[in-house]
Amino acid sequence: MLTGKTALVTGAGRGIGREIALTLAREGADVAINYNGSADAAKEVAAKIEALGRKAVLIQCNVADFQAAEEMIKKAAEELGRLDILVNNAGITKDNLLLRMSEAEYDAVLDINLKGCFNTIRHAAKLMIKQRSGRIINLSSVSGVMGNAGQANYCASKAGIIGLTKSAARELASRNVTVNAIAPGFIETEMTAVLSDSVKENILAQIPMHRLGNTKDIAEAAAFLASDRAGYITGQVIQVNGGMAM
Ligand code: NAP
């Protein structure tokens, strides 16, 4: 259970982030919901969290902006009283074959997916070190573990998150702050809804459990890593992918 804990989830208006925010609240946490463009969806998540009897705080912020990320962390900690759990979920894709990929496509994905994690960790870690406790959970991907044709930018960002996670875990472990990554397989959200049927069939053929994942599969892993039950787990990449990569 997460009774009395506080959390910030980035990109929590939609998809996996939304499910993580709702799951943490169901387990008893008060939650700051970060969004970038989806204000209405984020408000709906806040209303659901309040209906559970938990506190919800809405924070608009582009995680790629270092200063804005600092203000977001400050606001979350001030309004919730402290910050126990940070979930770096915000992420985008801009897929293209390597030889066709523009500099802008590469930079946008790295800025949001990888630098966005650095930006929030950089500021949240300060608070967590002072508290002598904290949980940081970063969303990587099976694509960051295996690589994927057409996703060089995305895979680089998600592999980078694994290195960032392990380094931060080593630096923060002595202060009782754990840092772990979740590497989801293919999960049914708006991000994967754009894939064609033939691509989906191809992916299914690579999944021993022969189904795409759902947002609950990922949220359960996040809730576990955020809990006291995971107190001795740090620097790990938890793969939640139906066996797609082992
Ligand atoms: P999604 O449905 O496309 O949602 C993306 C989320 O990221 C949205 O809430 C969006 O917020 C937020 N976001 C994007 N740019 C942002 C920015 N600059 N600042 C703050 N928030 C931003 O994606 P998803 O499938 O839920 O994926 C969530 C995470 O899991 C991502 O990191 C993704 O890479 C990872 N993942 C997903 C899968 C999958 O199969 N779906 C697999 C492996 C890993 P707004 O709508 O407010 O802009």
XYZ file of N, CA and C and ligand atoms in Angstrom:
786
model
N 0.838 -1.213 0.000
C 0.000 0.000 0.000
C 0.866 1.254 0.000
N 0.290 2.353 -0.476
C 1.042 3.608 -0.565
C 0.378 4.705 0.278
N -0.316 4.285 1.314
C -1.022 5.243 2.167
C -0.041 6.269 2.725
N -0.406 7.559 2.581
C 0.439 8.628 3.120
C 1.581 9.034 2.197
N 1.728 8.354 1.062
C 2.808 8.690 0.116
C 2.306 9.715 -0.902
N 3.266 10.413 -1.506
C 2.918 11.365 -2.561
C 3.718 11.034 -3.815
N 3.105 11.299 -4.971
C 3.747 10.908 -6.237
C 3.549 11.979 -7.298
N 4.509 12.075 -8.199
C 4.356 12.871 -9.421
C 4.509 11.916 -10.598
N 3.533 11.918 -11.499
C 3.599 11.084 -12.709
C 3.610 12.014 -13.914
N 4.645 11.921 -14.753
C 4.672 12.780 -15.941
C 3.850 12.135 -17.057
N 3.247 12.983 -17.886
C 2.404 12.476 -18.975
C 1.264 11.628 -18.450
N 0.595 12.127 -17.399
C -0.401 11.295 -16.698
C -1.833 11.503 -17.198
N -2.026 12.298 -18.241
C -3.378 12.528 -18.746
C -3.896 11.378 -19.594
N -2.957 10.622 -20.187
C -3.369 9.597 -21.158
C -2.552 8.326 -20.967
N -3.029 7.252 -21.578
C -2.235 6.039 -21.753
C -1.694 5.436 -20.474
N -0.442 5.005 -20.541
C 0.187 4.303 -19.416
C 0.290 5.222 -18.198
N 0.628 6.485 -18.411
C 0.782 7.433 -17.296
C -0.512 7.604 -16.520
N -1.608 7.660 -17.261
C -2.933 7.796 -16.631
C -3.200 6.601 -15.710
N -2.949 5.406 -16.234
C -3.216 4.185 -15.456
C -2.297 4.114 -14.228
N -1.049 4.548 -14.386
C -0.130 4.548 -13.237
C -0.642 5.529 -12.174
N -1.038 6.727 -12.597
C -1.527 7.731 -11.635
C -2.742 7.186 -10.871
N -3.681 6.572 -11.592
C -4.894 6.047 -10.952
C -4.566 4.874 -10.014
N -3.622 4.043 -10.427
C -3.254 2.881 -9.599
C -2.564 3.338 -8.314
N -1.660 4.302 -8.427
C -0.986 4.807 -7.215
C -2.019 5.417 -6.261
N -3.001 6.143 -6.822
C -4.043 6.750 -5.981
C -4.901 5.672 -5.318
N -5.236 4.624 -6.076
C -6.023 3.517 -5.500
C -5.282 2.860 -4.348
N -3.953 2.842 -4.442
C -3.132 2.232 -3.369
C -2.931 3.210 -2.209
N -3.450 4.455 -2.350
C -3.436 5.369 -1.211
C -2.598 6.622 -1.372
N -1.937 6.802 -2.520
C -1.062 7.974 -2.684
C -1.836 9.204 -3.161
N -1.366 10.385 -2.749
C -1.800 11.634 -3.360
C -0.916 11.847 -4.585
N -1.511 12.387 -5.672
C -0.786 12.357 -6.947
C -0.792 13.704 -7.664
N 0.392 14.142 -8.095
C 0.508 15.280 -9.014
C 0.515 14.726 -10.432
N -0.398 15.290 -11.238
C -0.593 14.813 -12.607
C 0.037 15.813 -13.553
N 1.119 15.418 -14.186
C 1.717 16.310 -15.180
C 1.116 16.011 -16.560
N 0.893 17.073 -17.319
C 0.481 16.929 -18.722
C 1.194 18.005 -19.519
N 1.220 17.822 -20.838
C 1.780 18.876 -21.684
C 0.663 19.528 -22.480
N -0.023 18.764 -23.350
C -1.083 19.340 -24.169
C -2.487 18.892 -23.785
N -2.605 17.773 -23.069
C -3.927 17.173 -22.833
C -4.559 17.649 -21.522
N -4.925 18.942 -21.481
C -5.448 19.520 -20.235
C -6.763 18.860 -19.814
N -7.666 18.638 -20.766
C -8.982 18.099 -20.402
C -8.865 16.675 -19.869
N -8.030 15.880 -20.555
C -7.840 14.489 -20.113
C -7.215 14.464 -18.720
N -6.274 15.369 -18.469
C -5.609 15.416 -17.158
C -6.610 15.797 -16.063
N -7.529 16.729 -16.395
C -8.560 17.133 -15.410
C -9.442 15.947 -15.044
N -9.746 15.127 -16.042
C -10.573 13.940 -15.802
C -9.856 12.967 -14.849
N -8.548 12.811 -15.045
C -7.774 11.925 -14.160
C -7.793 12.495 -12.738
N -7.637 13.829 -12.631
C -7.650 14.472 -11.306
C -8.987 14.222 -10.617
N -10.081 14.333 -11.371
C -11.411 14.135 -10.782
C -11.554 12.701 -10.274
N -11.038 11.751 -11.038
C -11.120 10.330 -10.625
C -10.320 10.099 -9.344
N -9.162 10.752 -9.253
C -8.309 10.580 -8.062
C -8.994 11.200 -6.841
N -9.608 12.370 -7.053
C -10.322 13.004 -5.927
C -11.519 12.150 -5.499
N -12.158 11.518 -6.469
C -13.299 10.642 -6.136
C -12.849 9.446 -5.283
N -11.576 9.101 -5.375
C -11.038 8.015 -4.540
C -10.678 8.512 -3.137
N -10.866 9.840 -2.915
C -10.550 10.412 -1.602
C -9.093 10.833 -1.475
N -8.379 10.878 -2.581
C -6.976 11.279 -2.562
C -6.854 12.698 -3.105
N -5.726 13.335 -2.815
C -5.482 14.678 -3.335
C -4.885 14.573 -4.740
N -5.313 15.458 -5.636
C -4.739 15.505 -6.987
C -4.301 16.929 -7.288
N -3.129 17.059 -7.885
C -2.605 18.384 -8.273
C -2.296 18.322 -9.762
N -2.788 19.317 -10.517
C -2.537 19.336 -11.968
C -1.368 20.259 -12.270
N -0.401 19.776 -13.064
C 0.741 20.636 -13.409
C 1.039 20.532 -14.895
N 0.830 21.648 -15.613
C 1.209 21.675 -17.020
C 2.708 21.917 -17.101
N 3.411 21.121 -17.891
C 4.865 21.319 -18.034
C 5.369 20.481 -19.203
N 6.212 21.098 -20.009
C 6.954 20.350 -21.022
C 8.212 19.819 -20.331
N 8.291 18.506 -20.175
C 9.397 17.934 -19.393
C 10.773 18.182 -20.029
N 10.772 18.539 -21.317
C 12.057 18.800 -21.986
C 12.674 20.125 -21.549
N 11.898 20.952 -20.848
C 12.351 22.287 -20.420
C 12.911 22.187 -18.990
N 14.222 22.373 -18.882
C 14.918 22.158 -17.603
C 14.325 23.019 -16.485
N 14.138 24.321 -16.791
C 13.635 25.220 -15.740
C 12.192 24.934 -15.362
N 11.390 24.637 -16.393
C 9.981 24.316 -16.125
C 9.896 23.043 -15.279
N 10.800 22.093 -15.534
C 10.804 20.845 -14.749
C 11.130 21.145 -13.289
N 12.039 22.082 -13.066
C 12.378 22.455 -11.675
C 11.150 23.038 -10.971
N 10.446 23.916 -11.694
C 9.235 24.518 -11.094
C 8.172 23.453 -10.827
N 8.061 22.496 -11.732
C 7.065 21.422 -11.543
C 7.368 20.602 -10.279
N 8.629 20.246 -10.104
C 8.998 19.443 -8.926
C 8.705 20.245 -7.645
N 9.070 21.533 -7.682
C 8.811 22.402 -6.511
C 7.328 22.450 -6.199
N 6.525 22.667 -7.251
C 5.079 22.791 -7.049
C 4.491 21.483 -6.497
N 4.919 20.367 -7.067
C 4.393 19.075 -6.603
C 4.720 18.878 -5.125
N 5.975 19.166 -4.752
C 6.396 18.947 -3.354
C 5.673 19.913 -2.415
N 5.512 21.160 -2.860
C 4.826 22.155 -2.005
C 3.370 21.777 -1.798
N 2.679 21.453 -2.898
C 1.234 21.213 -2.783
C 0.903 19.863 -2.149
N 1.810 18.899 -2.295
C 1.553 17.569 -1.699
C 2.234 17.416 -0.334
N 3.095 18.383 0.012
C 3.763 18.329 1.319
C 5.158 17.733 1.247
N 5.388 16.778 0.336
C 6.686 16.143 0.100
C 6.587 15.368 -1.211
N 7.680 14.806 -1.652
C 7.612 13.998 -2.878
C 8.322 12.667 -2.641
N 7.526 11.599 -2.567
C 8.073 10.266 -2.298
C 8.370 9.486 -3.573
N 7.543 9.703 -4.606
C 7.607 8.849 -5.808
C 7.610 9.734 -7.053
N 8.564 9.502 -7.936
C 8.585 10.196 -9.234
C 8.498 9.138 -10.323
N 7.498 9.248 -11.189
C 7.393 8.327 -12.325
C 7.594 9.121 -13.610
N 8.698 8.846 -14.291
C 8.997 9.505 -15.567
C 8.387 8.684 -16.689
N 7.169 9.068 -17.058
C 6.423 8.320 -18.075
C 6.313 9.063 -19.404
N 6.421 10.397 -19.403
C 6.195 11.188 -20.624
C 7.105 10.702 -21.741
N 6.539 10.528 -22.929
C 7.368 10.072 -24.040
C 6.648 10.226 -25.367
N 7.440 10.340 -26.429
C 6.872 10.457 -27.783
C 7.642 9.546 -28.741
N 7.041 9.328 -29.917
C 7.773 8.672 -31.017
C 7.740 9.605 -32.224
N 8.775 9.557 -33.013
C 8.785 10.196 -34.343
C 9.565 9.242 -35.235
N 8.856 8.177 -35.665
C 9.530 7.061 -36.338
C 9.906 7.402 -37.777
N 11.056 6.916 -38.167
C 11.509 7.034 -39.548
C 12.730 6.148 -39.724
N 12.958 5.714 -40.955
C 14.186 4.957 -41.198
C 15.375 5.905 -41.023
N 16.459 5.342 -40.561
C 17.650 6.124 -40.227
C 18.033 7.127 -41.326
N 18.051 6.650 -42.577
C 18.525 7.522 -43.662
C 17.525 8.617 -44.017
N 16.294 8.470 -43.501
C 15.284 9.503 -43.775
C 15.042 10.378 -42.557
N 15.624 9.994 -41.425
C 15.310 10.694 -40.177
C 15.943 12.087 -40.166
N 15.116 13.099 -39.853
C 15.638 14.468 -39.805
C 16.285 14.729 -38.450
N 17.095 15.752 -38.415
C 17.719 16.152 -37.149
C 16.623 16.533 -36.141
N 15.584 17.194 -36.656
C 14.497 17.631 -35.762
C 13.779 16.427 -35.142
N 13.570 15.372 -35.949
C 12.906 14.162 -35.425
C 13.775 13.506 -34.344
N 15.061 13.482 -34.585
C 15.972 12.881 -33.602
C 15.970 13.703 -32.310
N 16.168 15.011 -32.470
C 16.305 15.875 -31.286
C 15.033 15.903 -30.440
N 13.882 15.967 -31.090
C 12.616 16.069 -30.330
C 12.434 14.852 -29.435
N 12.722 13.665 -29.968
C 12.521 12.440 -29.199
C 13.538 12.345 -28.050
N 14.790 12.683 -28.338
C 15.793 12.637 -27.265
C 15.491 13.681 -26.188
N 15.060 14.866 -26.616
C 14.797 15.949 -25.654
C 13.679 15.588 -24.682
N 12.600 15.036 -25.205
C 11.451 14.725 -24.334
C 11.696 13.420 -23.558
N 12.104 12.380 -24.269
C 12.178 11.055 -23.627
C 13.354 10.933 -22.663
N 14.527 11.399 -23.084
C 15.723 11.172 -22.262
C 16.069 12.393 -21.410
N 16.170 13.555 -22.063
C 16.513 14.746 -21.268
C 15.385 15.051 -20.279
N 14.142 14.758 -20.680
C 13.009 14.958 -19.770
C 13.200 14.192 -18.461
N 13.713 12.973 -18.542
C 13.965 12.172 -17.325
C 15.082 12.806 -16.501
N 16.138 13.226 -17.178
C 17.236 13.883 -16.453
C 16.696 15.119 -15.723
N 15.900 15.929 -16.442
C 15.409 17.187 -15.868
C 14.644 16.979 -14.559
N 13.770 15.991 -14.541
C 12.972 15.789 -13.318
C 13.810 15.130 -12.218
N 14.639 14.154 -12.621
C 15.464 13.463 -11.615
C 16.421 14.458 -10.967
N 17.011 15.322 -11.781
C 17.992 16.313 -11.308
C 17.416 17.130 -10.140
N 16.137 17.480 -10.244
C 15.527 18.327 -9.213
C 14.878 17.495 -8.101
N 14.255 16.381 -8.454
C 13.583 15.568 -7.428
C 14.597 14.890 -6.500
N 15.747 14.525 -7.074
C 16.746 13.798 -6.269
C 17.194 14.640 -5.072
N 17.304 15.947 -5.289
C 17.710 16.857 -4.207
C 16.778 16.718 -3.002
N 15.474 16.737 -3.296
C 14.470 16.619 -2.223
C 14.540 15.243 -1.571
N 14.679 14.216 -2.395
C 14.653 12.837 -1.877
C 15.886 12.549 -1.032
N 17.033 13.118 -1.434
C 18.265 12.947 -0.637
C 18.048 13.553 0.758
N 17.454 14.745 0.789
C 17.182 15.401 2.081
C 16.232 14.578 2.930
N 15.214 13.990 2.276
C 14.222 13.162 2.997
C 14.810 11.824 3.458
N 15.943 11.449 2.814
C 16.530 10.122 3.040
C 15.571 9.002 2.613
N 14.765 9.290 1.596
C 13.926 8.242 1.012
C 13.330 8.733 -0.299
N 13.069 7.803 -1.175
C 12.426 8.159 -2.446
C 12.415 6.988 -3.400
N 11.513 7.094 -4.369
C 11.382 6.068 -5.411
C 11.316 6.788 -6.758
N 12.233 6.434 -7.653
C 12.193 6.994 -9.007
C 12.000 5.829 -9.979
N 11.004 5.979 -10.860
C 10.677 4.913 -11.819
C 10.637 5.547 -13.212
N 11.470 5.026 -14.104
C 11.572 5.590 -15.447
C 11.025 4.602 -16.476
N 10.245 5.106 -17.430
C 9.703 4.237 -18.474
C 10.682 4.117 -19.632
N 11.305 2.956 -19.738
C 12.140 2.640 -20.893
C 11.249 1.914 -21.894
N 11.783 0.935 -22.611
C 10.975 0.193 -23.590
C 11.722 -1.048 -24.049
N 10.962 -2.040 -24.484
C 11.585 -3.212 -25.106
C 12.423 -2.773 -26.307
N 12.002 -1.672 -26.952
C 12.760 -1.159 -28.109
C 14.133 -0.650 -27.696
N 14.236 -0.159 -26.468
C 15.533 0.299 -25.965
C 16.445 -0.865 -25.615
N 15.837 -2.020 -25.340
C 16.615 -3.221 -24.997
C 17.053 -3.945 -26.276
N 16.134 -4.060 -27.260
C 16.395 -4.885 -28.453
C 16.786 -4.078 -29.686
N 16.457 -2.763 -29.703
C 16.559 -2.000 -30.950
C 15.347 -2.303 -31.820
N 15.019 -1.379 -32.736
C 13.870 -1.594 -33.618
C 14.056 -0.769 -34.887
N 13.978 -1.435 -36.034
C 14.138 -0.720 -37.309
C 13.090 0.383 -37.397
N 13.487 1.573 -37.789
C 12.558 2.695 -37.928
C 12.411 3.518 -36.664
N 13.149 3.134 -35.616
C 13.008 3.847 -34.336
C 14.379 4.179 -33.713
N 15.339 4.553 -34.533
C 16.688 4.796 -33.992
C 16.659 5.866 -32.901
N 15.889 6.922 -33.129
C 15.808 7.999 -32.128
C 15.151 7.500 -30.835
N 14.031 6.819 -30.981
C 13.286 6.312 -29.820
C 14.120 5.281 -29.049
N 14.743 4.342 -29.784
C 15.543 3.301 -29.120
C 16.736 3.910 -28.405
N 17.363 4.914 -29.030
C 18.501 5.585 -28.379
C 18.030 6.234 -27.075
N 16.854 6.871 -27.116
C 16.352 7.539 -25.901
C 16.029 6.513 -24.817
N 15.450 5.386 -25.209
C 15.010 4.399 -24.211
C 16.185 3.584 -23.667
N 17.224 3.364 -24.506
C 18.453 2.728 -24.019
C 19.184 3.709 -23.104
N 19.153 4.983 -23.469
C 19.771 6.019 -22.631
C 19.141 6.065 -21.245
N 17.844 5.860 -21.199
C 17.134 5.859 -19.905
C 17.670 4.742 -19.006
N 18.063 3.625 -19.605
C 18.600 2.514 -18.794
C 19.931 2.928 -18.165
N 20.796 3.586 -18.944
C 22.068 4.056 -18.387
C 21.869 5.116 -17.324
N 20.936 6.028 -17.591
C 20.616 7.088 -16.622
C 20.088 6.473 -15.319
N 19.220 5.482 -15.461
C 18.625 4.808 -14.297
C 19.709 4.161 -13.434
N 20.613 3.428 -14.079
C 21.638 2.698 -13.320
C 22.615 3.664 -12.646
N 22.964 4.753 -13.334
C 23.887 5.734 -12.736
C 23.234 6.421 -11.552
N 21.995 6.849 -11.730
C 21.285 7.524 -10.639
C 21.105 6.558 -9.464
N 20.826 5.288 -9.775
C 20.647 4.290 -8.703
C 21.924 4.181 -7.874
N 23.072 4.147 -8.545
C 24.343 4.043 -7.811
C 24.601 5.284 -6.962
N 24.259 6.470 -7.501
C 24.527 7.710 -6.758
C 23.597 7.895 -5.564
N 22.381 7.393 -5.669
C 21.366 7.719 -4.661
C 21.091 6.585 -3.665
N 21.679 5.426 -3.920
C 21.346 4.238 -3.105
C 21.621 4.456 -1.619
N 22.741 5.126 -1.299
C 23.113 5.264 0.115
C 22.141 6.181 0.853
N 21.330 6.938 0.122
C 20.315 7.811 0.757
C 18.940 7.165 0.751
N 18.897 5.875 0.501
C 17.622 5.162 0.512
C 16.660 5.631 -0.586
N 17.251 6.084 -1.694
C 16.438 6.447 -2.863
C 16.691 5.384 -3.928
N 15.651 4.668 -4.333
C 15.821 3.647 -5.367
C 15.444 4.216 -6.730
N 16.134 3.739 -7.745
C 15.872 4.195 -9.117
C 15.807 2.958 -10.009
N 14.670 2.732 -10.622
C 14.488 1.567 -11.484
C 13.807 1.973 -12.783
N 13.935 1.108 -13.781
C 13.243 1.345 -15.052
C 12.261 0.211 -15.300
N 11.176 0.547 -15.972
C 10.265 -0.473 -16.503
C 10.420 -0.435 -18.020
N 10.627 -1.589 -18.616
C 10.713 -1.661 -20.079
C 9.481 -2.404 -20.597
N 8.423 -1.649 -20.945
C 7.221 -2.319 -21.457
C 7.473 -2.902 -22.839
N 6.739 -3.958 -23.147
C 6.680 -4.447 -24.525
C 5.694 -3.584 -25.286
N 4.932 -4.173 -26.195
C 3.953 -3.381 -26.952
C 2.638 -3.326 -26.180
N 2.249 -2.113 -25.793
C 1.096 -1.889 -24.925
C 0.026 -1.147 -25.728
N -1.229 -1.547 -25.548
C -2.303 -0.910 -26.310
C -2.612 0.483 -25.770
N -2.087 1.515 -26.453
C -2.384 2.921 -26.127
C -2.433 3.689 -27.451
N -2.610 5.009 -27.356
C -2.626 5.827 -28.578
C -1.290 5.730 -29.318
N -0.199 5.473 -28.541
C 1.128 5.400 -29.168
C 1.219 4.238 -30.151
N 0.569 3.114 -29.808
C 0.658 1.930 -30.672
C -0.572 1.799 -31.581
N -1.596 2.628 -31.348
C -2.811 2.556 -32.172
C -2.501 2.927 -33.627
N -1.423 3.667 -33.836
C -1.081 4.114 -35.197
C -0.408 3.008 -36.020
N -0.026 1.899 -35.367
C 0.656 0.826 -36.101
C -0.334 0.084 -37.005
N 0.116 -0.309 -38.181
C -0.772 -1.007 -39.122
C -1.030 -2.439 -38.617
N -2.098 -3.069 -39.154
C -2.428 -4.439 -38.743
C -1.279 -5.392 -39.019
N -0.599 -5.190 -40.151
C 0.487 -6.133 -40.494
C 1.654 -5.973 -39.524
N 1.927 -4.740 -39.092
C 2.996 -4.525 -38.094
C 2.582 -5.183 -36.785
N 1.298 -5.013 -36.402
C 0.816 -5.613 -35.135
C 0.915 -7.144 -35.185
N 0.538 -7.727 -36.342
C 0.630 -9.188 -36.507
C 2.070 -9.662 -36.336
N 2.971 -8.894 -36.941
C 4.391 -9.195 -36.865
C 4.884 -9.149 -35.417
N 4.412 -8.142 -34.677
C 4.801 -8.006 -33.269
C 4.238 -9.177 -32.463
N 2.947 -9.486 -32.690
C 2.308 -10.586 -31.942
C 3.064 -11.895 -32.113
N 3.596 -12.092 -33.316
C 4.329 -13.335 -33.596
C 5.604 -13.428 -32.756
N 6.078 -12.279 -32.267
C 7.314 -12.284 -31.460
C 7.042 -12.351 -29.956
N 5.752 -12.381 -29.573
C 5.401 -12.351 -28.142
C 4.946 -13.742 -27.697
N 5.750 -14.428 -26.877
C 5.360 -15.777 -26.442
C 3.957 -15.830 -25.830
N 3.530 -14.795 -25.127
C 2.183 -14.823 -24.527
C 1.090 -14.480 -25.546
N 1.528 -14.132 -26.743
C 0.642 -13.898 -27.898
C -0.495 -12.903 -27.656
N -0.203 -11.856 -26.883
C -1.139 -10.728 -26.794
C -0.337 -9.456 -26.559
N -0.899 -8.332 -26.989
C -0.280 -7.060 -26.629
C -0.532 -6.840 -25.140
N 0.287 -6.012 -24.519
C 0.064 -5.702 -23.111
C -0.999 -4.635 -22.960
N -1.518 -4.460 -21.736
C -2.426 -3.348 -21.488
C -1.819 -2.446 -20.403
N -2.420 -1.285 -20.237
C -1.828 -0.278 -19.343
C -1.765 -0.784 -17.895
N -2.703 -1.658 -17.520
C -2.691 -2.208 -16.150
C -1.443 -3.056 -15.910
N -1.006 -3.783 -16.946
C 0.195 -4.621 -16.802
C 1.378 -3.759 -16.347
N 1.453 -2.556 -16.883
C 2.585 -1.678 -16.553
C 2.351 -0.981 -15.209
N 1.121 -0.549 -14.975
C 0.813 0.175 -13.733
C 1.057 -0.696 -12.498
N 0.772 -1.998 -12.617
C 1.007 -2.900 -11.479
C 2.488 -2.973 -11.135
N 3.330 -3.030 -12.173
C 4.785 -3.073 -11.934
C 5.248 -1.767 -11.293
N 4.686 -0.645 -11.754
C 5.073 0.662 -11.193
C 4.654 0.760 -9.727
N 3.436 0.297 -9.419
C 2.947 0.365 -8.028
C 3.825 -0.492 -7.117
N 4.259 -1.641 -7.620
C 5.151 -2.508 -6.820
C 6.482 -1.802 -6.575
N 7.086 -1.262 -7.635
C 8.390 -0.600 -7.466
C 8.283 0.622 -6.548
N 7.107 1.256 -6.516
C 6.906 2.444 -5.673
C 6.696 2.077 -4.206
N 6.414 0.813 -3.943
C 5.992 0.414 -2.593
C 7.164 0.009 -1.705
N 6.898 -0.155 -0.418
C 7.919 -0.623 0.524
C 8.356 -2.048 0.201
N 7.498 -2.785 -0.494
C 7.828 -4.174 -0.837
C 9.052 -4.266 -1.753
N 9.356 -3.143 -2.454
C 10.475 -3.149 -3.409
C 11.695 -2.403 -2.851
N 11.762 -2.305 -1.516
C 12.779 -1.469 -0.875
C 14.226 -1.832 -1.167
N 14.483 -3.088 -1.562
C 15.872 -3.523 -1.790
C 16.148 -3.724 -3.283
N 15.282 -3.156 -4.119
C 15.456 -3.281 -5.580
C 15.885 -1.922 -6.115
N 17.077 -1.839 -6.679
C 17.484 -0.581 -7.313
C 18.410 -0.849 -8.489
N 18.352 0.053 -9.480
C 19.205 -0.065 -10.670
C 18.765 -1.164 -11.625
N 17.508 -1.597 -11.500
C 17.030 -2.726 -12.310
C 16.137 -2.254 -13.461
N 16.083 -3.095 -14.466
C 15.163 -2.858 -15.585
C 14.149 -3.997 -15.544
N 12.926 -3.678 -15.157
C 11.882 -4.705 -15.065
C 11.191 -4.780 -16.431
N 11.327 -5.906 -17.090
C 10.737 -6.053 -18.422
C 9.323 -6.606 -18.288
N 8.367 -5.881 -18.832
C 6.957 -6.290 -18.760
C 6.484 -6.386 -20.202
N 6.676 -7.578 -20.796
C 6.556 -7.645 -22.255
C 6.005 -8.981 -22.783
N 5.389 -9.779 -21.907
C 4.833 -11.053 -22.359
C 5.883 -12.027 -22.869
N 7.144 -11.763 -22.499
C 8.224 -12.677 -22.898
C 8.920 -12.288 -24.192
N 8.567 -11.097 -24.736
C 9.117 -10.690 -26.042
C 10.645 -10.593 -26.039
N 11.204 -10.095 -24.928
C 12.665 -10.081 -24.750
C 12.927 -10.669 -23.377
N 13.943 -11.526 -23.289
C 14.237 -12.177 -21.992
C 15.699 -11.993 -21.657
P 0.811 7.980 -25.211
O -0.508 7.332 -25.042
O 1.214 8.496 -26.553
O 0.984 9.141 -24.112
C 2.142 9.900 -24.080
C 2.111 10.747 -22.830
O 3.335 11.509 -22.776
C 0.962 11.730 -22.838
O 0.392 11.779 -21.561
C 1.644 13.057 -23.168
O 1.058 14.183 -22.548
C 3.005 12.858 -22.542
N 3.988 13.782 -23.127
C 4.451 13.800 -24.404
N 5.324 14.825 -24.560
C 5.403 15.453 -23.357
C 6.146 16.566 -22.879
N 6.978 17.255 -23.683
N 5.999 16.945 -21.578
C 5.150 16.259 -20.760
N 4.415 15.202 -21.163
C 4.539 14.794 -22.452
O 1.990 6.974 -24.799
P 1.983 5.661 -23.883
O 1.858 4.499 -24.778
O 1.058 5.835 -22.741
O 3.509 5.678 -23.378
C 3.882 6.137 -22.092
C 5.361 5.832 -21.872
O 5.589 4.431 -22.005
C 6.272 6.506 -22.905
O 7.480 6.890 -22.304
C 6.519 5.396 -23.904
O 7.720 5.588 -24.606
C 6.584 4.195 -22.987
N 6.319 2.940 -23.681
C 5.139 2.718 -24.322
C 4.937 1.511 -24.987
C 3.663 1.186 -25.719
O 3.627 0.150 -26.387
N 2.612 1.984 -25.637
C 5.957 0.555 -25.007
C 7.142 0.810 -24.354
C 7.316 2.006 -23.689
P 0.080 15.220 -23.333
O -0.954 14.388 -24.025
O -0.441 16.072 -22.224
O 0.936 15.982 -24.293
